Amino acid sequence: MPASPVIEVERLNVTYGDFAAVRDLSFQVERGELYALLGTNGAGKTSTLEVVEGHRSATSGTVRVFGESPQDRRAVRPRTGIMLQESGFSPDLTVRESVGLIGALSGRQDDVDRVLGVAGLTHKAGTRVAQLSGGEKRRLDFATAVYGGPELVILDEPTTGLDIQSRDALWAAVDRLRDEGSTIVLTTHYLEEAQQRADRIGLMHQGTLRQEGTVVELTRTLPSVISFGLPAGAPEPPIDISRANGVFHVETFGLQEDLYRLLGWAHDNGVALQELQAGPTRLDDVFRAINRD
Amino acid sequence: MFAIARSELIQIFRNRLVLVTGLIIPVAISAYFVYQHELFADQASLGYIAAVVVFTVMAFGLYATSVTTLASRRQNLFLKRLRSTAAGDADILTGLILPVTVIALVQVVAILAVFGLVTTAPAEVLLLAVAILATLAMMVGLALATAGLTNSPEHAQVTTLPISLLVIAVASWVGIAGTEDLTVLKRALPGGSATELMVDAWNGGVPLADSLPLLAPTLAWVVVAISLASRMFRWEPRR
């Protein structure tokens, strides 16, 4: 029998007055996967996450986390670590006291020093939160989310404000959690992070889920692009091309085949292609295409 | 709950503003009343001094400090953070309010103990304790309700004034003028019946059967305050 999903969202609607922030949204997150929920500002990600976290009630629809209502804190929270988008720590407490407090309330067991080490905050243990930089506060947030190795970790824009070294350390910690079987839900504005790490991605726009799937499934919906320039007087190649600002573009679902044809034509005709670029469709392209709708 | 209470206690002692408004000002005002007890006893009674000391500590030490604390914790999203854990709402609120409440209670007991030693002991200790506890519950409820209307700790300096001044004014009016005229109004005002109970309990001379009915409006205000709190308290800042 297959394991039941960790998160089940079914026909979720969230409205604020007349404004529908989330409309008829359905998705599932399976055990052990990293699911990225992406979208522009105002796409409905935060409202969706807040319902999944139990911070907000759904206007209609059903959300289950581990088969329970997310608002049943005693049932759900000991299994869930939440990294909020905004900090939410008391400025007068130290880093150690903050992790100790949230850890004690998490319903999980862990060693505060170990968690501080995971988040790279050991040297800041005795520093008051008011004296931390923005990046250090994000790491503190991460530390409280991963305290006790929860089965589900919700990361709301985890790397915003982090330098590259801290980002790498955070992703290494997330990888270790995944190795131990944790399920991760991620929102981020850094699409390359989602492209590199997500098992599945949900793309939201204007409150609805426009596309969902693996990176391969999402990117194959759009053609790849070959772009190049031609020297003056050169003939045009015998493939469908468009031209903008002196640069030729070929949109293709057969990248390798068309690139081979183009290079063969250039070789046969003695044409040196200028600034030749060719690459598969990126998540950015899918994202932009959705937002153009 | 106790983990939250412990962290709150740490924060109280690290925050000079809270220390001054929550601990030093109420104690200083109360000390003045105790020091000048002969003057105030001439104008009213020893029971009045006991009542006004209780309401001063409850207004500044408990009520205003609680509103400031809750507004601050909400403004910096600490409440949302706590709600991201397995702790229930009641545990969170109790943990946040407990240190201030215990400190206020200890202050009241200590000041009244000194006052009793300097003057005379209260005639009905149990009745006095009930009146103090009911006042404490009312002020906690009003603090939660007022916190719902308070956007920031700075804003709390304004939003706490009406109720703080009102309950001290009512305590002074009832304590000095008595309740022989405008009886119903005075007893219906927040803290009015509680003041009369405290005055009776300290001074003595009033049959218990005459004092006990005063518990009804006193407890009614507790219910009103808690009801207001449940309707008005907010966990997150307005967007």
GROMACS .gro file of C-alpha atoms in nm, chain A residues 50 55-56 73-74 77-78 82 84 86-94 97 101-102 105-106 128 141 144, chain B residues 1 3-4 7 10-11 14-15 73 76-78 80-89 91-92 236 239:
model
   52
   50GLU     CA    1  -0.017   2.996   0.598
   55HIS     CA    2  -0.174   3.008   1.077
   56ARG     CA    3  -0.479   3.086   0.866
   73ARG     CA    4  -0.108   2.192   1.670
   74ARG     CA    5  -0.055   1.915   1.921
   77ARG     CA    6   0.358   2.056   1.504
   78PRO     CA    7   0.581   1.799   1.676
   82ILE     CA    8   0.843   2.593   1.008
   84LEU     CA    9   0.874   3.171   0.858
   86GLU     CA   10   0.974   3.704   0.859
   87SER     CA   11   1.189   3.659   1.163
   88GLY     CA   12   0.965   3.679   1.473
   89PHE     CA   13   1.220   3.650   1.750
   90SER     CA   14   1.238   3.850   2.068
   91PRO     CA   15   1.524   4.102   2.039
   92ASP     CA   16   1.613   4.077   2.410
   93LEU     CA   17   1.677   3.699   2.405
   94THR     CA   18   2.008   3.549   2.298
   97GLU     CA   19   1.779   3.118   2.449
  101LEU     CA   20   1.266   2.826   2.382
  102ILE     CA   21   1.126   2.737   2.040
  105LEU     CA   22   0.787   2.423   2.258
  106SER     CA   23   0.833   2.221   1.938
  128ARG     CA   24   2.113   3.895   2.156
  141ASP     CA   25   1.499   3.085   1.186
  144THR     CA   26   1.443   2.652   1.503
  294MET     CA   27   0.396   2.749   2.924
  296ALA     CA   28   0.939   2.790   2.906
  297ILE     CA   29   0.759   3.097   2.772
  300SER     CA   30   1.184   3.371   2.870
  303ILE     CA   31   1.443   3.716   3.138
  304GLN     CA   32   1.316   3.984   2.900
  307ARG     CA   33   1.669   4.302   3.046
  308ASN     CA   34   1.429   4.580   2.948
  366ARG     CA   35   0.545   4.046   2.094
  369ASN     CA   36   0.781   4.164   1.604
  370LEU     CA   37   0.587   3.846   1.512
  371PHE     CA   38   0.702   3.663   1.823
  373LYS     CA   39   0.326   3.406   1.534
  374ARG     CA   40   0.656   3.233   1.604
  375LEU     CA   41   0.517   3.082   1.925
  376ARG     CA   42   0.208   2.970   1.735
  377SER     CA   43   0.437   2.787   1.493
  378THR     CA   44   0.519   2.546   1.774
  379ALA     CA   45   0.312   2.278   1.943
  380ALA     CA   46   0.209   2.517   2.223
  381GLY     CA   47  -0.162   2.598   2.245
  382ASP     CA   48  -0.299   2.952   2.249
  384ASP     CA   49  -0.045   2.813   2.710
  385ILE     CA   50   0.115   3.092   2.507
  529GLU     CA   51  -0.081   3.903   1.416
  532ARG     CA   52  -0.193   4.413   0.723
   0.00000   0.00000   0.00000
